[in-house]
Every structure is written in C-alpha cells, then in structure tokens.
Coordinates of N, CA and C in Angstrom, one line a residue:
M1051 N -12.0 0.2 -29.9 CA -11.2 0.2 -28.8 C -10.6 1.6 -28.3
K1052 N -10.0 1.9 -29.4 CA -9.2 3.2 -29.4 C -10.3 4.3 -29.1
R1053 N -11.5 4.4 -29.8 CA -12.4 5.4 -29.6 C -12.8 5.5 -28.2
S1054 N -13.3 4.3 -27.7 CA -13.7 4.1 -26.3 C -12.6 4.7 -25.3
L1055 N -11.6 4.6 -25.5 CA -10.4 5.0 -24.7 C -10.4 6.4 -24.6
I1056 N -10.4 7.1 -25.9 CA -10.3 8.4 -26.0 C -11.7 9.1 -25.1
L1057 N -12.8 8.4 -25.5 CA -14.1 8.8 -24.7 C -13.9 8.8 -23.2
A1058 N -13.2 7.7 -22.9 CA -13.0 7.5 -21.3 C -12.1 8.5 -20.8
A1059 N -11.3 8.9 -21.5 CA -10.4 10.0 -21.1 C -11.2 11.3 -20.9
A1060 N -11.9 11.8 -21.9 CA -12.8 12.8 -21.9 C -13.6 12.8 -20.7
A1061 N -14.2 11.8 -20.5 CA -15.1 11.7 -19.2 C -14.3 11.8 -18.0
L1062 N -13.0 11.3 -17.8 CA -12.2 11.4 -16.6 C -11.9 12.9 -16.5
I1063 N -11.4 13.5 -17.5 CA -11.1 14.9 -17.4 C -12.1 15.8 -17.0
S1064 N -13.3 15.4 -17.6 CA -14.6 16.4 -17.2 C -14.8 16.2 -15.8
L1065 N -14.5 15.1 -15.0 CA -14.8 15.0 -13.7 C -13.8 15.7 -12.6
L1066 N -12.6 15.8 -13.4 CA -11.5 16.4 -12.3 C -11.8 17.8 -12.0
P1067 N -11.4 18.1 -10.7 CA -11.3 19.5 -10.3 C -10.6 20.4 -11.3
V1068 N -10.7 21.7 -11.2 CA -10.2 22.5 -12.1 C -9.2 23.5 -10.9
A1069 N -7.9 23.7 -11.7 CA -6.9 24.6 -10.8 C -7.4 26.1 -10.8
G1070 N -6.8 26.9 -9.9 CA -7.1 28.2 -9.7 C -6.9 29.2 -10.9
H1071 N -6.6 30.5 -10.6 CA -6.5 31.3 -11.5 C -5.0 31.4 -12.0
G1072 N -4.6 32.1 -12.9 CA -3.2 32.1 -13.3 C -2.9 31.3 -14.7
A1073 N -1.7 30.9 -14.9 CA -1.2 30.2 -16.1 C -1.7 28.9 -16.0
D1074 N -2.1 28.3 -15.0 CA -2.5 26.9 -14.9 C -4.1 26.8 -14.7
A1075 N -4.7 27.9 -14.9 CA -6.3 28.0 -14.9 C -6.9 27.2 -15.9
G1076 N -7.8 26.2 -15.5 CA -8.5 25.3 -16.4 C -7.6 24.0 -16.7
K1077 N -6.6 23.9 -16.2 CA -5.9 22.4 -16.2 C -6.5 21.4 -15.3
P1078 N -6.7 20.1 -15.9 CA -7.3 19.2 -14.9 C -6.3 18.8 -14.0
V1079 N -6.8 18.6 -12.7 CA -6.1 17.8 -11.6 C -6.7 16.8 -11.1
H1080 N -5.9 15.6 -11.2 CA -6.6 14.4 -10.7 C -6.6 14.4 -9.1
P1081 N -7.7 13.8 -8.5 CA -7.8 13.9 -7.1 C -6.5 13.5 -6.4
A1082 N -5.8 12.4 -6.9 CA -4.5 11.9 -6.3 C -3.4 12.8 -6.5
V1083 N -3.6 13.9 -7.3 CA -2.3 14.7 -7.3 C -2.2 15.9 -6.8
S1084 N -1.2 16.4 -6.2 CA -1.1 17.6 -5.5 C -0.4 18.7 -6.4
S1085 N 0.4 18.1 -7.5 CA 0.9 19.3 -8.5 C 0.0 19.6 -9.4
A1086 N -0.3 20.6 -9.9 CA -1.3 21.0 -11.0 C -0.8 20.9 -12.3
R1087 N 0.5 20.4 -12.6 CA 1.2 20.2 -13.8 C 1.6 18.8 -14.3
P1088 N 0.8 17.8 -14.0 CA 0.9 16.6 -14.7 C 0.8 16.7 -16.2
E1089 N 1.7 15.6 -16.7 CA 1.5 15.7 -18.3 C 0.0 15.3 -18.5
A1090 N -0.6 15.4 -19.8 CA -1.9 15.4 -20.2 C -2.1 13.8 -20.3
V1091 N -3.4 13.5 -19.9 CA -3.8 12.0 -19.9 C -3.6 11.5 -21.3
K1092 N -2.9 10.3 -21.3 CA -2.7 9.6 -22.8 C -3.5 8.3 -22.9
P1093 N -4.0 7.9 -23.8 CA -4.7 6.5 -24.1 C -3.2 5.5 -24.5
K1094 N -2.4 5.4 -23.6 CA -1.2 4.8 -23.8 C -1.6 3.2 -23.9
E1095 N -2.1 2.6 -22.7 CA -2.3 1.1 -22.7 C -3.7 0.9 -23.3
Q1096 N -3.8 -0.1 -24.4 CA -4.9 -0.5 -24.9 C -5.4 -1.9 -24.7
T1097 N -4.6 -2.6 -24.1 CA -4.7 -3.9 -23.7 C -4.7 -4.3 -22.1
P1098 N -5.2 -5.1 -21.6 CA -5.0 -5.4 -20.2 C -3.6 -5.6 -19.9
V1099 N -3.3 -5.3 -18.7 CA -2.0 -5.3 -18.0 C -1.8 -6.6 -17.0
T1100 N -1.1 -7.4 -17.4 CA -1.0 -8.6 -16.5 C 0.6 -8.6 -15.9
G1101 N 0.6 -9.0 -14.7 CA 1.8 -9.1 -14.1 C 1.8 -9.6 -12.6
K1102 N 2.8 -9.7 -12.1 CA 3.3 -10.3 -10.6 C 3.4 -9.1 -9.6
V1103 N 2.6 -9.0 -8.7 CA 2.4 -7.9 -7.8 C 3.5 -7.8 -6.9
M1104 N 4.5 -6.8 -7.1 CA 5.8 -6.6 -6.5 C 5.6 -5.6 -5.0
Q1105 N 4.9 -4.7 -5.4 CA 4.7 -3.5 -4.2 C 3.3 -3.3 -4.3
T1106 N 2.6 -3.0 -3.0 CA 1.3 -2.3 -3.2 C 1.2 -1.4 -1.9
M1107 N 0.8 -0.3 -2.0 CA 0.3 0.8 -1.0 C -1.0 1.5 -1.4
N1108 N -1.7 1.9 -0.3 CA -2.9 2.5 -0.4 C -3.0 3.9 0.1
G1109 N -3.6 4.9 -0.6 CA -3.7 6.3 0.0 C -4.6 7.1 -1.1
G1110 N -5.6 8.0 -0.1 CA -6.3 8.7 -1.0 C -7.6 8.1 -1.9
G1111 N -7.8 7.0 -1.3 CA -8.8 6.1 -2.0 C -8.5 5.3 -3.3
Y1112 N -7.0 5.3 -3.4 CA -6.6 4.4 -4.5 C -5.6 3.4 -4.0
S1113 N -5.3 2.4 -4.5 CA -4.3 1.3 -4.4 C -3.3 1.6 -5.6
Y1114 N -2.0 1.7 -5.1 CA -0.8 1.9 -6.0 C -0.1 0.7 -6.1
I1115 N -0.1 0.0 -7.4 CA 0.4 -1.4 -7.4 C 1.5 -1.5 -8.5
L1116 N 2.6 -2.0 -8.0 CA 3.8 -2.1 -9.1 C 3.7 -3.6 -9.7
L1117 N 3.5 -3.8 -10.8 CA 3.4 -5.1 -11.5 C 4.8 -5.3 -12.4
K1118 N 5.1 -6.5 -12.3 CA 6.3 -7.0 -12.9 C 5.5 -7.9 -14.1
K1119 N 5.8 -7.4 -15.4 CA 5.2 -8.3 -16.4 C 6.3 -9.5 -16.9
A1120 N 5.8 -10.2 -17.6 CA 6.3 -11.5 -17.9 C 7.7 -11.2 -18.8
S1121 N 7.7 -10.0 -19.4 CA 8.9 -9.4 -20.1 C 9.9 -8.9 -19.2
G1122 N 9.7 -8.9 -18.0 CA 10.4 -8.2 -17.0 C 10.4 -6.7 -16.7
D1123 N 9.6 -6.2 -17.5 CA 9.3 -4.8 -17.5 C 8.4 -4.4 -16.2
K1124 N 8.6 -3.4 -15.5 CA 7.6 -3.1 -14.4 C 6.9 -1.9 -14.5
V1125 N 5.7 -2.0 -14.3 CA 4.8 -0.7 -14.4 C 3.8 -0.5 -13.1
W1126 N 3.7 0.9 -12.8 CA 2.9 1.2 -11.8 C 1.4 1.4 -12.3
L1127 N 0.5 0.9 -11.4 CA -1.0 1.3 -11.7 C -1.6 1.8 -10.4
A1128 N -2.8 2.5 -10.7 CA -3.5 3.0 -9.6 C -5.0 2.8 -9.9
V1129 N -5.6 2.0 -9.0 CA -6.8 1.5 -9.0 C -7.7 1.9 -7.9
P1130 N -9.0 1.9 -8.0 CA -9.9 2.3 -6.8 C -9.4 1.3 -5.5
Q1131 N -9.2 1.7 -4.4 CA -8.8 1.0 -3.3 C -9.2 -0.4 -3.2
M1132 N -8.3 -1.3 -3.3 CA -8.6 -2.8 -3.0 C -7.3 -3.4 -2.3
D1133 N -7.6 -4.5 -1.7 CA -6.5 -5.4 -1.2 C -5.8 -6.5 -2.1
V1134 N -4.6 -6.5 -2.3 CA -4.0 -7.5 -3.2 C -2.9 -8.3 -2.4
E1135 N -2.5 -9.5 -2.8 CA -1.5 -10.0 -2.1 C -0.1 -9.7 -2.9
L1136 N 1.0 -9.5 -2.0 CA 2.2 -9.5 -2.8 C 2.6 -10.9 -3.4
G1137 N 2.9 -11.1 -4.6 CA 3.4 -12.3 -5.3 C 2.3 -13.0 -6.2
A1138 N 1.1 -12.2 -6.0 CA -0.1 -12.7 -6.8 C 0.1 -12.3 -8.5
T1139 N -0.3 -13.2 -9.1 CA -0.4 -12.6 -10.6 C -1.7 -12.2 -10.9
L1140 N -1.8 -11.0 -11.2 CA -3.1 -10.2 -11.5 C -3.3 -9.8 -13.0
T1141 N -4.5 -9.5 -13.6 CA -4.6 -8.9 -14.8 C -5.7 -7.7 -14.8
F1142 N -5.1 -6.5 -15.1 CA -6.0 -5.2 -14.8 C -6.4 -4.6 -16.1
K1143 N -7.6 -3.9 -16.0 CA -8.3 -3.5 -17.2 C -7.2 -2.2 -17.8
P1144 N -7.2 -2.0 -19.0 CA -6.2 -1.0 -19.7 C -6.7 0.4 -19.1
G1145 N -5.9 1.5 -19.1 CA -6.2 2.7 -18.7 C -5.4 3.7 -19.2
M1146 N -5.6 5.2 -18.6 CA -4.8 6.3 -19.1 C -3.6 6.2 -18.3
E1147 N -2.6 6.5 -19.1 CA -1.3 6.8 -18.6 C -0.9 8.4 -18.2
M1148 N -0.4 8.6 -16.9 CA -0.1 10.0 -16.8 C 1.4 9.8 -16.4
A1149 N 2.1 11.0 -16.6 CA 3.5 11.2 -16.3 C 3.8 12.3 -15.2
D1150 N 4.8 12.1 -14.4 CA 5.2 12.7 -13.3 C 4.0 13.2 -12.3
L1151 N 3.4 12.2 -12.1 CA 2.1 12.4 -11.1 C 2.6 12.5 -9.6
Q1152 N 2.1 13.3 -9.0 CA 2.5 13.3 -7.4 C 1.3 13.0 -6.6
S1153 N 1.5 12.0 -5.7 CA 0.4 11.7 -4.8 C 0.5 12.5 -3.5
K1154 N -0.5 13.2 -3.1 CA -0.4 13.9 -1.8 C -0.4 12.8 -0.8
A1155 N -1.2 11.9 -1.0 CA -1.4 10.9 0.2 C 0.0 10.0 0.5
L1156 N 0.6 9.8 -0.5 CA 1.8 8.9 -0.3 C 3.1 9.8 -0.2
N1157 N 3.0 11.0 -0.5 CA 3.9 12.0 -0.8 C 5.2 11.5 -1.3
R1158 N 4.9 11.1 -2.7 CA 5.8 10.7 -3.7 C 5.3 10.9 -5.1
T1159 N 6.2 11.1 -6.1 CA 5.8 11.3 -7.4 C 6.1 10.0 -8.3
F1160 N 5.3 9.6 -9.0 CA 5.6 8.4 -10.0 C 5.8 9.0 -11.4
E1161 N 6.9 8.6 -11.9 CA 7.4 8.9 -13.2 C 6.4 8.5 -14.3
K1162 N 5.7 7.4 -14.3 CA 4.7 7.1 -15.1 C 3.8 6.3 -14.3
I1163 N 2.4 6.5 -14.6 CA 1.6 5.5 -13.9 C 0.2 5.4 -14.7
I1164 N -0.4 4.3 -14.7 CA -1.6 3.9 -15.3 C -2.8 3.9 -14.7
F1165 N -3.9 4.7 -14.7 CA -5.1 4.7 -14.0 C -6.1 3.5 -14.7
S1166 N -6.3 2.6 -13.8 CA -7.1 1.4 -14.4 C -8.4 1.4 -13.5
E1167 N -9.4 0.8 -14.0 CA -10.7 0.6 -13.4 C -10.6 -0.6 -12.5
G1168 N -9.8 -1.5 -12.5 CA -9.6 -2.6 -11.8 C -9.2 -3.8 -12.3
L1169 N -9.5 -5.0 -11.8 CA -9.3 -6.3 -12.4 C -10.1 -6.7 -13.4
V1170 N -9.6 -7.2 -14.4 CA -10.4 -7.8 -15.5 C -11.2 -9.0 -15.1
D1171 N -12.4 -9.0 -15.2 CA -13.4 -10.3 -14.9 C -12.9 -11.8 -15.2
G1172 N -12.7 -12.2 -14.1 CA -12.3 -13.9 -14.6 C -10.7 -13.8 -15.0
K1173 N -9.8 -12.6 -15.0 CA -8.6 -12.9 -15.2 C -7.5 -12.3 -14.2
G1174 N -8.1 -12.4 -13.0 CA -7.5 -11.9 -11.9 C -6.2 -12.8 -11.3
G1175 N -6.3 -13.9 -11.8 CA -5.2 -14.9 -11.3 C -5.9 -15.7 -10.1
K1176 N -5.3 -16.7 -9.5 CA -5.8 -17.5 -8.6 C -5.9 -16.9 -7.3
N1177 N -5.4 -15.7 -6.9 CA -5.7 -15.2 -5.7 C -6.5 -13.8 -5.7
A1178 N -7.0 -13.7 -6.9 CA -7.8 -12.3 -7.2 C -9.1 -12.4 -6.2
K1179 N -9.9 -13.3 -6.4 CA -11.2 -13.4 -5.7 C -10.9 -13.4 -4.1
K1180 N -9.9 -14.1 -3.5 CA -9.4 -14.0 -2.2 C -9.1 -12.7 -1.7
S1181 N -8.4 -12.0 -2.6 CA -7.8 -10.7 -2.3 C -9.0 -9.8 -2.3
A1182 N -9.9 -9.8 -3.2 CA -11.0 -8.7 -3.2 C -11.8 -9.1 -2.0
K1183 N -11.8 -10.1 -1.4 CA -12.9 -10.2 -0.2 C -12.4 -9.8 0.9
K1184 N -11.0 -9.5 1.0 CA -10.3 -9.2 2.2 C -10.9 -7.8 2.7
S1185 N -10.9 -7.8 4.1 CA -11.3 -6.4 4.7 C -10.0 -5.8 4.8
P1186 N -10.1 -4.4 5.1 CA -8.8 -3.4 5.0 C -8.2 -3.6 6.4
G1187 N -8.7 -4.2 7.4 CA -8.1 -4.5 8.8 C -7.9 -5.9 9.2
S1188 N -7.4 -5.9 10.2 CA -7.3 -7.2 11.0 C -6.7 -8.4 10.1
K1189 N -7.0 -9.5 10.2 CA -6.3 -10.7 9.6 C -6.6 -10.5 8.0
G1190 N -7.6 -9.7 7.7 CA -7.8 -9.6 6.4 C -6.8 -9.0 5.5
S1191 N -5.9 -8.1 6.3 CA -5.0 -7.2 5.4 C -3.4 -7.8 5.7
V1192 N -3.4 -8.8 6.4 CA -2.1 -9.5 6.6 C -1.2 -9.5 5.4
A1193 N 0.1 -9.1 5.2 CA 0.7 -9.0 4.1 C 1.7 -10.2 3.8
T1194 N 1.6 -10.9 2.8 CA 2.2 -11.9 2.4 C 3.5 -11.6 1.5
A1195 N 4.7 -11.6 2.1 CA 5.9 -11.1 1.4 C 6.2 -12.1 0.3
G1196 N 6.7 -11.4 -0.6 CA 7.0 -12.2 -1.9 C 8.6 -12.7 -1.9
E1197 N 9.2 -12.4 -0.7 CA 10.4 -13.0 -0.6 C 10.7 -13.4 0.9
K1198 N 11.7 -14.2 1.0 CA 12.2 -14.5 2.5 C 12.7 -13.1 3.1
I1199 N 12.4 -12.9 4.2 CA 12.7 -11.8 5.2 C 13.5 -12.1 6.2
K1200 N 14.8 -11.4 6.5 CA 15.4 -11.8 7.7 C 15.9 -10.2 8.1
V1201 N 15.4 -9.8 9.1 CA 15.8 -8.5 9.8 C 16.4 -8.6 11.0
K1202 N 17.6 -8.0 11.4 CA 18.1 -8.2 12.7 C 17.3 -7.3 13.7
K1203 N 17.1 -8.2 15.0 CA 16.3 -7.5 16.1 C 16.9 -6.3 16.4
A1204 N 16.0 -5.3 16.9 CA 16.3 -4.0 17.3 C 17.2 -4.1 18.7
T1205 N 18.0 -3.0 19.1 CA 18.6 -3.2 20.4 C 18.1 -2.3 21.5
G1206 N 18.2 -2.7 22.8 CA 17.7 -1.8 23.7 C 16.8 -2.6 24.7
P1207 N 16.6 -1.9 25.6 CA 15.7 -2.7 26.8 C 14.3 -2.9 26.5
N1208 N 13.7 -2.2 25.5 CA 12.3 -2.3 25.1 C 12.3 -2.9 23.6
A1209 N 13.2 -3.7 23.3 CA 13.4 -4.0 21.7 C 13.0 -5.7 21.8
Y1210 N 12.1 -5.9 20.7 CA 11.6 -7.2 20.6 C 11.6 -7.6 19.2
T1211 N 11.5 -8.9 18.8 CA 10.9 -9.2 17.6 C 9.5 -9.2 17.3
V1212 N 9.0 -9.4 16.1 CA 7.7 -9.4 15.8 C 6.8 -10.4 16.5
A1213 N 7.5 -11.6 16.5 CA 6.9 -12.9 17.1 C 6.8 -12.8 18.7
E1214 N 7.7 -11.9 19.2 CA 7.9 -11.8 20.7 C 6.8 -10.7 21.0
L1215 N 6.4 -10.0 20.2 CA 5.4 -8.9 20.5 C 4.2 -9.7 20.7
Y1216 N 3.8 -10.6 19.7 CA 2.5 -11.4 19.8 C 2.7 -12.3 21.0
K1217 N 3.7 -12.9 21.3 CA 3.8 -13.8 22.4 C 3.5 -13.2 23.9
L1218 N 4.1 -12.0 23.8 CA 4.1 -11.1 25.0 C 3.1 -10.1 25.1
K1219 N 2.2 -10.2 24.3 CA 1.1 -9.0 24.0 C 0.3 -8.6 25.4
G1220 N 0.3 -9.6 26.3 CA -0.4 -9.4 27.5 C 0.4 -8.5 28.3
K1221 N 1.8 -8.9 28.5 CA 2.4 -8.2 29.6 C 2.7 -6.8 28.9
L1222 N 2.9 -6.7 27.4 CA 3.4 -5.4 27.1 C 2.2 -4.3 26.6
D1223 N 1.1 -4.8 26.9 CA -0.1 -4.0 26.5 C 0.0 -2.6 27.1
K1224 N 0.1 -1.6 26.3 CA 0.1 -0.1 26.6 C 1.2 0.2 27.1
K1225 N 2.4 -0.4 26.8 CA 3.8 -0.2 27.1 C 4.5 0.1 25.7
K1226 N 5.8 1.0 26.0 CA 6.7 1.4 25.0 C 7.4 0.1 24.4
V1227 N 7.5 0.0 23.1 CA 8.2 -1.1 22.4 C 9.0 -0.5 21.4
V1228 N 10.0 -1.3 21.0 CA 10.9 -1.0 19.7 C 11.0 -2.3 19.0
V1229 N 10.8 -2.3 17.5 CA 10.9 -3.5 16.9 C 11.2 -2.9 15.2
S1230 N 12.0 -3.8 14.8 CA 12.6 -3.4 13.6 C 11.9 -4.4 12.6
G1231 N 11.9 -4.1 11.3 CA 11.2 -5.0 10.3 C 11.2 -4.2 8.8
K1232 N 10.9 -5.2 7.8 CA 10.9 -4.6 6.5 C 9.4 -4.1 6.1
V1233 N 9.3 -3.0 5.7 CA 8.0 -2.5 5.2 C 7.4 -3.4 4.0
V1234 N 6.4 -4.1 4.1 CA 5.7 -4.8 3.0 C 4.5 -4.3 2.5
R1235 N 4.0 -3.3 3.3 CA 2.5 -2.7 2.8 C 2.4 -1.5 3.6
V1236 N 1.8 -0.4 2.8 CA 1.5 0.8 3.3 C 0.0 1.3 3.0
S1237 N -0.7 1.7 3.9 CA -2.1 2.2 3.7 C -2.0 3.5 4.4
A1238 N -1.9 4.7 3.3 CA -1.9 6.0 4.0 C -3.2 6.6 4.0
G1239 N -3.2 7.6 5.0 CA -4.4 8.6 5.2 C -5.7 7.9 5.6
I1240 N -5.7 7.1 6.5 CA -6.8 6.5 6.8 C -7.0 6.7 8.4
M1241 N -8.0 7.3 8.8 CA -8.5 7.8 10.2 C -7.3 8.8 10.5
G1242 N -6.7 9.6 10.1 CA -5.9 10.6 10.1 C -4.3 9.8 10.3
K1243 N -4.2 8.7 9.9 CA -2.7 8.1 10.2 C -2.4 7.0 9.1
N1244 N -1.0 6.6 9.1 CA -0.7 5.7 8.0 C -0.4 4.4 8.8
W1245 N -0.8 3.4 7.8 CA -1.0 2.1 8.5 C 0.3 1.2 7.7
V1246 N 1.2 0.8 8.6 CA 2.4 0.3 7.8 C 2.6 -1.1 8.3
H1247 N 2.7 -2.2 7.5 CA 3.0 -3.5 7.9 C 4.3 -3.8 7.7
I1248 N 5.1 -4.4 8.8 CA 6.4 -4.9 8.7 C 6.6 -6.2 9.2
Q1249 N 7.6 -6.8 8.6 CA 8.0 -8.1 8.9 C 9.5 -8.1 9.1
D1250 N 9.9 -9.2 10.1 CA 11.3 -9.3 10.4 C 11.7 -10.8 10.1
G1251 N 10.6 -11.8 9.7 CA 11.2 -13.0 9.4 C 10.8 -13.9 10.5
S1252 N 10.4 -13.4 11.7 CA 9.9 -14.2 12.8 C 8.6 -14.4 12.9
G1253 N 7.9 -15.4 13.6 CA 6.5 -15.5 13.6 C 6.0 -16.5 12.7
D1254 N 4.9 -17.0 12.9 CA 4.1 -18.1 12.0 C 3.3 -17.6 11.1
A1255 N 3.5 -17.5 9.8 CA 2.7 -16.9 8.7 C 1.3 -17.6 8.7
K1256 N 1.1 -18.8 9.0 CA -0.2 -19.3 9.1 C -1.1 -19.0 10.1
K1257 N -0.5 -18.5 11.2 CA -1.2 -17.9 12.5 C -1.1 -16.3 12.5
G1258 N -0.7 -15.8 11.4 CA -0.6 -14.3 11.0 C 0.3 -13.6 12.1
T1259 N 1.1 -14.3 12.8 CA 1.9 -13.6 13.9 C 3.3 -13.2 13.4
H1260 N 3.5 -13.1 11.9 CA 4.7 -12.7 11.3 C 4.7 -11.3 10.6
D1261 N 3.2 -10.8 10.8 CA 3.3 -9.7 10.3 C 2.5 -8.6 11.3
L1262 N 3.4 -7.4 11.3 CA 2.8 -6.3 12.5 C 2.3 -5.2 11.9
V1263 N 1.4 -4.5 12.3 CA 0.9 -3.3 11.8 C 1.3 -2.2 12.8
V1264 N 1.8 -1.1 12.2 CA 2.4 0.1 12.9 C 1.7 1.3 12.5
T1265 N 1.0 2.2 13.4 CA 0.7 3.2 12.8 C 1.5 4.4 13.1
S1266 N 1.6 5.4 12.2 CA 2.7 6.6 12.2 C 2.2 7.6 11.3
Q1267 N 2.6 8.8 11.4 CA 2.5 10.0 10.6 C 3.5 9.7 9.5
A1268 N 4.5 9.0 9.6 CA 5.5 8.8 8.3 C 5.0 8.0 7.4
V1269 N 5.4 8.1 6.1 CA 5.1 7.2 5.1 C 6.3 6.6 4.3
P1270 N 6.7 5.5 5.0 CA 7.9 4.7 4.6 C 7.7 4.2 3.1
V1271 N 8.8 3.7 2.3 CA 8.6 3.1 1.2 C 8.7 1.7 1.3
I1272 N 7.9 0.9 0.6 CA 7.9 -0.5 0.6 C 9.1 -0.9 0.4
G1273 N 9.8 -1.9 1.1 CA 11.0 -2.3 0.8 C 12.2 -2.0 1.8
E1274 N 11.9 -0.6 2.5 CA 12.7 -0.2 3.3 C 12.6 -1.0 4.7
V1275 N 14.0 -1.2 5.4 CA 13.9 -1.7 6.7 C 13.9 -0.5 7.7
V1276 N 13.0 -0.6 8.7 CA 12.8 0.6 9.8 C 12.8 0.0 11.0
T1277 N 13.0 1.0 12.0 CA 12.8 0.7 13.5 C 11.7 1.4 13.9
A1278 N 10.9 0.9 14.3 CA 9.6 1.6 14.9 C 9.5 1.6 16.4
S1279 N 9.4 3.0 17.0 CA 9.2 3.0 18.5 C 7.8 3.5 18.8
G1280 N 7.0 2.8 19.5 CA 5.5 3.3 19.9 C 5.0 2.7 20.9
T1281 N 3.9 2.7 21.2 CA 3.3 1.9 22.3 C 2.3 0.7 21.8
L1282 N 2.6 -0.4 22.3 CA 1.7 -1.5 21.9 C 0.4 -1.8 22.5
Y1283 N -0.6 -1.9 21.9 CA -1.9 -2.4 22.3 C -2.2 -3.9 21.9
K1284 N -2.9 -4.5 22.6 CA -3.5 -5.8 22.2 C -4.9 -5.8 22.0
N1285 N -5.4 -6.6 21.0 CA -7.0 -6.8 20.8 C -7.6 -5.3 20.6
K1286 N -7.0 -4.4 19.7 CA -7.4 -3.1 19.5 C -8.5 -3.1 18.2
D1287 N -9.8 -2.6 18.6 CA -10.7 -2.6 17.6 C -11.0 -1.2 17.3
F1288 N -10.7 -0.6 16.0 CA -11.0 0.7 15.7 C -12.5 0.8 14.9
G1289 N -13.2 -0.2 14.7 CA -14.2 -0.4 13.9 C -13.9 -0.5 12.4
G1290 N -15.1 -0.8 11.8 CA -14.9 -0.7 10.2 C -13.9 -1.8 9.8
G1291 N -13.9 -2.9 10.5 CA -13.0 -4.0 10.1 C -11.6 -3.9 10.7
Y1292 N -11.3 -2.7 11.2 CA -9.9 -2.5 11.9 C -9.7 -2.9 13.1
K1293 N -9.4 -4.2 13.3 CA -9.1 -5.1 14.4 C -7.9 -5.8 14.6
Y1294 N -7.1 -5.7 15.5 CA -6.0 -6.0 15.6 C -5.6 -6.8 16.8
E1295 N -5.1 -7.9 16.6 CA -4.6 -8.8 17.9 C -3.5 -8.1 18.7
V1296 N -2.5 -7.4 17.8 CA -1.4 -6.8 18.3 C -1.2 -5.5 17.3
I1297 N -1.0 -4.4 17.8 CA -0.6 -3.2 17.0 C 0.3 -2.2 17.8
V1298 N 1.1 -1.6 17.1 CA 2.0 -0.4 17.6 C 1.6 0.8 17.2
E1299 N 1.1 1.9 18.2 CA 0.3 3.0 17.8 C 1.4 4.2 18.0
K1300 N 1.2 5.1 17.1 CA 2.0 6.5 17.2 C 3.3 6.1 17.2
A1301 N 3.8 5.5 16.1 CA 5.1 5.2 16.1 C 6.2 6.2 15.5
E1302 N 7.4 6.4 16.0 CA 8.4 7.0 15.1 C 9.3 6.2 14.4
L1303 N 9.1 6.3 13.0 CA 10.1 5.3 12.3 C 11.5 5.9 12.0
E1304 N 12.5 5.1 12.1 CA 13.7 5.4 11.7 C 14.2 4.3 10.6
I1305 N 14.5 5.0 9.3 CA 15.1 4.1 8.5 C 16.4 3.6 8.6
Q1306 N 16.6 2.3 8.4 CA 17.9 1.6 8.6 C 18.8 2.0 7.4

C-alpha cells in the first residue's frame, strides 16, 4: 500500500503545472493552489478517512469537505467536485496530504488538507448514493443543515425571511430584496459567480423552501451569518441543471 501511495504521489506531481523562473522554478503547483510554495505532497493518510460532513464548499473543480472523525478530530479533504449532504457520514479513499495550501477559487488557505480520489465504493454511508446523484443546481443542491438554524429577519422596507421570498416570489420577481441567513454551502467560480446557500430557520425543508441560493462575487465562509441585498428572480433556468424556483442574483453580502 505504501509503495502504491508513493507511486500515486509521483504521478500527481508529474501532472502538475510547473512554476516560472527563479528560485521556485520546477516546483509543482497544484491546480487549486495560487501559491507556488506549499509543502511537498506527503503520503500521510494510508487508510480510508471516515467522518461526519461538517462543512462543504465547491471551487475550481474540487469539493472541499470538512469531516469530523469518531475520535472528534476534524480533517479537510479535497475531492473531484461532488455534492454531499451536511451531516452525512461518509468514507473517502486515502490520499496525499498538503500543508498551507491556498485555494484560488475559495480565497482561503488550508493549514492541512488531504487530496482524495473520492468515496470508497460501498462505504459512503447511507446518504452517499443519494448525494452522488444530485445535480449541482435546482432541488438537487438544496443543503440540509446539520443543526437547528435561527437567524433574525433583516430590517428595512425590502427585508424578508427565506420563507417569505418563496411565498411572495411572483410579487417580488425582478425586484430588490434583503434577506439574512446562515451560510450552509458555497460553490465558487461557476459561470463567473459564487453560489451561496443560506438558511434562516424559516420555510419547509420537505418542500425545499428553507434553502435560498444567492449569487455573488463574495465568497463567505460556511457558518457565517450574512445579509444579502440583491435582485430576486423566480423560476430562473441557467441551463446545465441550474434551475431555481427562487434565486437572488448579484447580491452584496454583509457579514453579521
């Protein structure tokens, strides 16, 4: 197993683009990295990684997933982009660990992160197959929060709760709205924008009216409470599975 991991690391490095001239010339740079100086890839994890999904965000063709192991330890993984549910217990293939990795797409640095090829066949947990079949847009990407959420309604004449935006979508179509919510999922750098899922505790999870997608140039962190100001559209279809009953476009995000 150790030999196969070393060979895999060598293969990965051989596929990475090479930095330019100077002191860093010839050093490997992962496609998700903006810095040319991450620590060398190390065959750290040699066994599958199992844990509960605490956070997930997409960017640059990768899904960045924070797992909480049974021991209580938390670990970040980067896998080819996929949709997973918050709260699901999943098992991922072992992979190479990188330190101080900076993601261009997410504009953040991971102190340590494991690059995995994806889920272990047959060991993804009860929600694995369902998650893998989800489309990136529309009802397929509705996020299920791993905790009870209660966010105070935004203030002002154009302020609404998430549930009210769904209820009044006909009246509010193409109008400015303001809504507050907790960030539960982020998909960055898709179609030139970032897709942020927020929830405030209102709405019906069974009907999908509890989860609102907001597009923005900002990239908030999962768990932050934000107030979004933008234009609401009903039944917006971007193609490629990105179809939304309600969406707030070109939003400015203010962190609470």
